[in-house]
XYZ file of N, CA and C in Angstrom:
522
model
N 0.841 -1.180 0.000
C 0.000 0.000 0.000
C 0.885 1.242 0.000
N 0.528 2.215 -0.799
C 1.227 3.492 -0.822
C 0.723 4.319 0.349
N 1.468 4.337 1.469
C 0.967 4.985 2.676
C 0.918 6.501 2.556
N 1.483 7.056 1.509
C 1.450 8.503 1.327
C 0.223 8.970 0.547
N -0.517 8.044 -0.064
C -1.674 8.397 -0.878
C -2.934 8.327 -0.018
N -3.666 9.441 0.049
C -4.875 9.489 0.872
C -6.046 10.053 0.079
N -7.226 9.801 0.605
C -8.473 10.304 0.053
C -9.225 11.015 1.171
N -9.725 12.207 0.880
C -10.528 12.974 1.835
C -11.865 13.265 1.164
N -12.955 12.881 1.827
C -14.293 13.187 1.331
C -14.978 14.057 2.361
N -15.566 15.145 1.883
C -16.222 16.081 2.800
C -17.493 16.610 2.162
N -18.314 17.226 2.988
C -19.478 17.964 2.502
C -19.377 19.376 3.029
N -19.977 20.300 2.288
C -20.033 21.685 2.745
C -21.273 22.343 2.152
N -21.624 23.446 2.732
C -22.725 24.248 2.210
C -22.087 25.410 1.447
N -22.417 25.557 0.167
C -21.810 26.637 -0.619
C -22.338 28.012 -0.200
N -21.475 28.987 -0.237
C -21.818 30.397 -0.004
C -21.385 31.141 -1.264
N -22.226 31.123 -2.263
C -21.856 31.620 -3.580
C -22.736 32.798 -3.980
N -22.097 33.901 -4.388
C -22.841 35.071 -4.862
C -23.464 34.789 -6.224
N -22.690 34.162 -7.095
C -23.144 33.803 -8.442
C -22.784 32.330 -8.635
N -23.692 31.406 -8.245
C -23.337 29.980 -8.233
C -22.700 29.461 -9.515
N -23.276 29.747 -10.665
C -22.718 29.209 -11.918
C -21.293 29.710 -12.147
N -21.080 31.009 -12.011
C -19.748 31.580 -12.250
C -18.756 31.140 -11.169
N -19.211 31.128 -9.907
C -18.301 30.743 -8.811
C -17.864 29.286 -8.931
N -18.794 28.402 -9.264
C -18.441 26.990 -9.412
C -17.496 26.798 -10.591
N -17.742 27.506 -11.672
C -16.848 27.435 -12.822
C -15.434 27.866 -12.429
N -15.310 28.946 -11.655
C -13.984 29.397 -11.196
C -13.318 28.361 -10.294
N -14.103 27.752 -9.401
C -13.552 26.724 -8.512
C -12.984 25.571 -9.335
N -13.750 25.099 -10.299
C -13.320 23.963 -11.120
C -12.114 24.345 -11.973
N -12.154 25.526 -12.600
C -11.028 25.949 -13.445
C -9.741 26.079 -12.642
N -9.807 26.705 -11.480
C -8.583 26.856 -10.682
C -8.098 25.499 -10.177
N -9.026 24.596 -9.848
C -8.642 23.246 -9.403
C -7.940 22.480 -10.511
N -8.416 22.655 -11.730
C -7.823 21.929 -12.858
C -6.424 22.428 -13.188
N -6.118 23.644 -12.804
C -4.762 24.181 -12.987
C -3.875 23.764 -11.814
N -4.376 23.939 -10.594
C -3.590 23.688 -9.381
C -3.375 22.200 -9.112
N -4.406 21.383 -9.247
C -4.330 19.996 -8.789
C -3.263 19.147 -9.481
N -3.093 19.230 -10.800
C -2.023 18.422 -11.401
C -0.638 18.775 -10.847
N -0.432 20.055 -10.585
C 0.860 20.501 -10.040
C 1.095 19.904 -8.651
N 0.002 19.698 -7.881
C 0.111 19.154 -6.525
C -0.017 17.631 -6.483
N -0.297 17.016 -7.637
C -0.513 15.574 -7.663
C -1.877 15.172 -7.129
N -2.852 16.068 -7.236
C -4.196 15.840 -6.700
C -5.173 15.462 -7.809
N -6.137 14.618 -7.478
C -7.258 14.307 -8.357
C -8.515 14.369 -7.510
N -9.678 14.396 -8.184
C -10.892 14.416 -7.386
C -12.151 14.619 -8.178
N -13.230 14.667 -7.424
C -14.561 14.824 -7.988
C -15.355 15.756 -7.069
N -16.149 16.625 -7.669
C -16.981 17.564 -6.921
C -18.425 17.367 -7.345
N -19.278 17.014 -6.399
C -20.700 16.865 -6.658
C -21.409 18.097 -6.098
N -22.329 18.652 -6.871
C -23.091 19.827 -6.435
C -24.553 19.587 -6.755
N -25.403 19.661 -5.726
C -26.827 19.399 -5.940
C -27.691 20.652 -5.808
N -27.065 21.822 -5.761
C -27.805 23.059 -5.594
C -27.855 23.515 -4.152
N -27.590 22.606 -3.214
C -27.637 22.934 -1.792
C -26.345 22.603 -1.064
N -25.631 21.589 -1.534
C -24.413 21.120 -0.876
C -23.365 20.755 -1.920
N -22.111 20.849 -1.475
C -21.012 20.234 -2.190
C -20.699 18.940 -1.451
N -20.380 17.897 -2.179
C -19.726 16.712 -1.633
C -18.544 16.496 -2.552
N -17.364 16.455 -1.963
C -16.159 16.356 -2.774
C -15.229 15.308 -2.204
N -14.570 14.593 -3.119
C -13.473 13.710 -2.746
C -12.230 14.237 -3.434
N -11.193 14.443 -2.635
C -9.882 14.793 -3.176
C -8.932 13.672 -2.797
N -7.996 13.381 -3.671
C -7.048 12.309 -3.389
C -5.675 12.689 -3.913
N -4.667 12.275 -3.175
C -3.309 12.580 -3.560
C -2.361 12.372 -2.404
N -1.158 12.932 -2.515
C -0.186 12.808 -1.429
C -0.749 13.398 -0.128
N -0.461 12.750 0.984
C -1.006 13.142 2.292
C -0.820 14.632 2.590
N 0.364 15.149 2.418
C 0.626 16.554 2.747
C -0.194 17.474 1.854
N -0.231 17.181 0.558
C -1.005 18.012 -0.369
C -2.495 17.950 -0.042
N -2.995 16.758 0.303
C -4.411 16.605 0.664
C -4.732 17.408 1.924
N -3.880 17.294 2.930
C -4.101 18.042 4.174
C -4.102 19.543 3.920
N -3.139 20.009 3.128
C -3.056 21.440 2.824
C -4.273 21.915 2.038
N -4.672 21.138 1.039
C -5.816 21.527 0.222
C -7.102 21.523 1.041
N -7.287 20.515 1.890
C -8.494 20.485 2.720
C -8.511 21.677 3.692
N -7.368 22.051 4.211
C -7.299 23.229 5.093
C -7.691 24.498 4.321
N -7.223 24.621 3.080
C -7.603 25.777 2.250
C -9.102 25.802 1.991
N -9.666 24.646 1.662
C -11.102 24.555 1.401
C -11.878 24.923 2.661
N -11.442 24.411 3.799
C -12.128 24.688 5.064
C -12.142 26.177 5.395
N -11.129 26.903 4.950
C -11.035 28.342 5.230
C -11.548 29.203 4.081
N -11.990 28.585 3.002
C -12.479 29.313 1.832
C -13.874 29.862 2.151
N -14.094 31.182 1.985
C -15.411 31.757 2.302
C -16.538 31.253 1.405
N -16.212 30.560 0.325
C -17.262 29.989 -0.536
C -17.827 28.694 0.029
N -17.245 28.196 1.128
C -17.712 26.982 1.805
C -18.064 27.315 3.251
N -19.170 26.771 3.730
C -19.476 26.830 5.159
C -19.867 25.430 5.607
N -19.858 25.232 6.914
C -20.243 23.930 7.475
C -19.460 22.790 6.828
N -18.162 22.967 6.687
C -17.301 21.948 6.075
C -17.098 20.806 7.073
N -17.445 19.585 6.641
C -17.316 18.409 7.501
C -16.680 17.281 6.702
N -15.507 16.840 7.141
C -14.870 15.669 6.516
C -15.509 14.428 7.117
N -16.025 13.537 6.276
C -16.623 12.334 6.825
C -15.882 11.076 6.424
N -14.854 11.220 5.600
C -14.000 10.076 5.326
C -12.605 10.575 4.991
N -11.640 10.110 5.752
C -10.228 10.372 5.483
C -9.551 9.016 5.604
N -8.940 8.576 4.499
C -8.331 7.249 4.568
C -7.162 7.128 3.609
N -6.281 6.198 3.960
C -5.199 5.835 3.054
C -5.801 5.017 1.926
N -5.260 5.192 0.724
C -5.744 4.420 -0.421
C -4.565 3.794 -1.145
N -4.828 2.665 -1.758
C -3.800 1.985 -2.548
C -3.720 2.569 -3.951
N -4.883 2.941 -4.487
C -4.919 3.516 -5.828
C -6.012 4.568 -5.884
N -5.860 5.467 -6.808
C -6.834 6.540 -6.973
C -8.111 6.011 -7.612
N -9.232 6.608 -7.228
C -10.506 6.291 -7.871
C -10.755 7.218 -9.051
N -10.128 8.400 -9.042
C -10.381 9.412 -10.066
C -9.078 9.782 -10.771
N -8.389 8.760 -11.230
C -7.050 8.888 -11.799
C -6.961 9.929 -12.906
N -7.966 9.998 -13.760
C -7.898 10.879 -14.927
C -8.558 12.239 -14.716
N -9.027 12.523 -13.505
C -9.759 13.762 -13.271
C -9.002 14.665 -12.311
N -8.373 15.734 -12.838
C -7.724 16.690 -11.944
C -8.783 17.349 -11.065
N -9.965 17.557 -11.609
C -11.160 17.913 -10.840
C -12.342 17.784 -11.770
N -13.269 16.971 -11.399
C -14.456 16.736 -12.215
C -15.670 17.244 -11.455
N -16.436 18.104 -12.074
C -17.678 18.603 -11.502
C -18.816 17.734 -12.005
N -19.610 17.245 -11.090
C -20.735 16.390 -11.440
C -22.014 17.029 -10.901
N -22.945 17.320 -11.798
C -24.252 17.838 -11.398
C -25.212 16.664 -11.213
N -26.403 16.936 -10.717
C -27.394 15.875 -10.549
C -27.675 15.180 -11.884
N -27.836 15.961 -12.933
C -28.135 15.387 -14.249
C -26.981 14.529 -14.732
N -25.772 15.051 -14.608
C -24.605 14.305 -15.081
C -24.378 13.046 -14.252
N -24.655 13.118 -12.953
C -24.489 11.934 -12.114
C -25.366 10.794 -12.626
N -26.593 11.127 -13.016
C -27.467 10.101 -13.582
C -26.869 9.535 -14.873
N -26.211 10.397 -15.656
C -25.642 9.954 -16.932
C -24.386 9.110 -16.763
N -23.565 9.412 -15.752
C -22.295 8.690 -15.604
C -22.355 7.572 -14.581
N -23.511 7.346 -13.976
C -23.573 6.313 -12.935
C -23.111 4.948 -13.424
N -23.384 4.557 -14.690
C -22.848 3.249 -15.098
C -21.322 3.197 -14.994
N -20.659 4.282 -15.394
C -19.188 4.310 -15.318
C -18.718 4.194 -13.873
N -19.337 4.946 -12.971
C -18.937 4.916 -11.563
C -19.195 3.546 -10.950
N -20.354 2.976 -11.232
C -20.669 1.665 -10.673
C -19.809 0.572 -11.288
N -19.518 0.670 -12.580
C -18.654 -0.336 -13.208
C -17.246 -0.299 -12.631
N -16.771 0.894 -12.273
C -15.462 0.973 -11.605
C -15.511 0.240 -10.268
N -16.602 0.426 -9.514
C -16.757 -0.256 -8.225
C -16.833 -1.769 -8.430
N -17.484 -2.196 -9.493
C -17.576 -3.628 -9.799
C -16.192 -4.180 -10.126
N -15.416 -3.464 -10.947
C -14.059 -3.913 -11.301
C -13.152 -3.987 -10.077
N -13.361 -3.097 -9.105
C -12.558 -3.121 -7.877
C -13.051 -4.180 -6.898
N -14.160 -4.874 -7.240
C -14.700 -5.897 -6.357
C -15.555 -5.337 -5.230
N -15.929 -4.064 -5.308
C -16.720 -3.440 -4.253
C -18.210 -3.709 -4.417
N -18.639 -4.042 -5.614
C -20.045 -4.376 -5.891
C -20.093 -5.648 -6.727
N -21.160 -6.432 -6.567
C -21.287 -7.638 -7.397
C -21.515 -7.289 -8.859
N -21.118 -8.177 -9.754
C -21.160 -7.906 -11.197
C -22.542 -7.618 -11.756
N -23.549 -8.372 -11.344
C -24.868 -8.232 -11.960
C -25.763 -7.250 -11.201
N -25.192 -6.334 -10.495
C -25.976 -5.420 -9.670
C -26.856 -4.505 -10.533
N -28.058 -4.245 -10.064
C -28.958 -3.284 -10.703
C -28.435 -1.890 -10.333
N -28.008 -1.124 -11.316
C -27.361 0.158 -11.058
C -28.253 1.133 -10.297
N -29.510 1.252 -10.691
C -30.410 2.176 -9.997
C -30.596 1.767 -8.542
N -30.796 0.484 -8.328
C -30.993 -0.039 -6.982
C -29.742 0.199 -6.122
N -28.571 -0.061 -6.693
C -27.317 0.130 -5.953
C -27.133 1.595 -5.563
N -27.389 2.506 -6.493
C -27.240 3.925 -6.166
C -28.232 4.356 -5.105
N -29.467 3.871 -5.203
C -30.450 4.197 -4.168
C -29.959 3.734 -2.800
N -29.435 2.516 -2.739
C -28.964 1.972 -1.465
C -27.732 2.705 -0.941
N -26.855 3.118 -1.842
C -25.630 3.773 -1.413
C -25.847 5.225 -1.005
N -26.660 5.935 -1.748
C -26.804 7.373 -1.536
C -27.812 7.709 -0.443
N -28.922 6.992 -0.393
C -29.991 7.355 0.536
C -29.537 7.426 1.998
N -28.816 6.426 2.527
C -28.409 6.524 3.939
C -27.464 7.702 4.209
N -26.549 7.973 3.285
C -25.648 9.112 3.475
C -26.418 10.419 3.418
N -27.329 10.534 2.450
C -28.132 11.742 2.339
C -28.928 11.937 3.619
N -29.562 10.895 4.103
C -30.365 10.986 5.317
C -29.510 11.438 6.495
N -28.366 10.805 6.678
C -27.520 11.112 7.834
C -26.936 12.523 7.746
N -26.428 12.900 6.574
C -25.709 14.178 6.449
C -26.646 15.353 6.256
N -27.632 15.228 5.382
C -28.452 16.369 5.006
C -29.670 16.497 5.911
N -30.401 15.426 6.088
C -31.632 15.497 6.867
C -31.327 15.616 8.357
N -30.457 14.743 8.870
C -30.154 14.768 10.302
C -29.032 15.730 10.654
N -28.220 16.134 9.682
C -27.094 17.021 9.959
C -25.990 16.344 10.741
N -25.927 15.020 10.678
C -24.929 14.253 11.420
C -23.786 13.862 10.497
N -22.638 13.664 11.087
C -21.469 13.238 10.336
C -21.318 11.735 10.452
N -21.310 11.019 9.325
C -21.100 9.570 9.401
C -19.679 9.277 9.871
N -19.557 8.340 10.774
C -18.226 7.951 11.249
C -17.657 6.902 10.310
N -16.378 6.636 10.446
C -15.749 5.583 9.642
C -16.414 4.239 9.908
N -16.725 3.995 11.180
C -17.368 2.735 11.548
C -18.730 2.647 10.870
N -19.491 3.744 10.908
C -20.808 3.775 10.282
C -20.700 3.524 8.780
N -19.757 4.195 8.121
C -19.580 4.014 6.669
C -19.166 2.589 6.333
N -18.280 2.011 7.136
C -17.827 0.642 6.881
C -18.978 -0.351 7.068
N -19.757 -0.164 8.146
C -20.903 -1.052 8.382
C -21.924 -0.918 7.262
N -22.194 0.313 6.853
C -23.159 0.554 5.783
C -22.681 -0.102 4.490
N -21.421 0.067 4.163
C -20.867 -0.509 2.939
C -20.969 -2.031 2.950
N -20.588 -2.649 4.072
C -20.666 -4.114 4.172
C -22.116 -4.597 4.082
N -23.024 -3.903 4.745
C -24.432 -4.309 4.729
C -25.026 -4.187 3.331
N -24.714 -3.092 2.649
C -25.252 -2.884 1.305
C -24.682 -3.913 0.336
N -23.375 -4.137 0.393
C -22.750 -5.121 -0.492
C -23.314 -6.515 -0.227
N -23.446 -6.888 1.052
C -24.005 -8.203 1.386
C -25.450 -8.309 0.896
N -26.219 -7.242 1.077
C -27.607 -7.247 0.617
C -27.712 -7.381 -0.891
N -26.862 -6.659 -1.606
C -26.880 -6.753 -3.072
C -26.491 -8.147 -3.539
N -25.460 -8.730 -2.917
C -25.039 -10.081 -3.292
C -26.135 -11.094 -2.973
N -26.764 -10.953 -1.811
C -27.834 -11.886 -1.428
C -29.018 -11.759 -2.373
N -29.369 -10.533 -2.752
C -30.514 -10.366 -3.650
C -30.210 -10.952 -5.026
N -28.959 -10.847 -5.462
C -28.588 -11.454 -6.749
C -28.617 -12.967 -6.671
N -28.115 -13.523 -5.562
C -28.128 -14.970 -5.389
C -29.561 -15.493 -5.337
N -30.429 -14.762 -4.636
C -31.831 -15.154 -4.539
C -32.508 -15.107 -5.901
N -32.199 -14.072 -6.691
C -32.796 -13.948 -8.015
C -32.351 -15.088 -8.933
N -31.113 -15.534 -8.783
C -30.580 -16.602 -9.621
C -31.248 -17.938 -9.275
N -31.535 -18.177 -7.986
C -32.117 -19.454 -7.581
C -33.608 -19.539 -7.810
N -34.242 -18.422 -8.109
C -35.698 -18.446 -8.335
C -36.049 -18.759 -9.761
């Protein structure tokens, strides 16, 4: 394992005067800065919250997350996953902005990557998997305003994966 490579996932509430222009500036500056720092990542924006994963060398990730936390365009910044990673999930994206519409369009790519990594079973129903993966996080973070712990995320991931595998096995035997 490359112990210097980490992933940080956080949520924040945007404080944007001109959302379209401000988000464009954030993405453009990230696409210039991140390759120089060895950073990759993805930014999801649903109109109310940012959820972002940044990945790269530990020092660069820590520095970048500190900058984001102090950026006046973000409030209520909460990191809910910080972990060492063996390989990047967003290798080709210096920073990718994903809107709700685009997320629906690229979900097969994202889920197929998870399948190739062995995180999801091969014959998984993509819509069902996304519903199972996103709904508990949305409920915990947005509705309840709570931060999921590592233990909570790990338990949720194992339960969802086991449930998906069991439902596929059951469907095959019927």
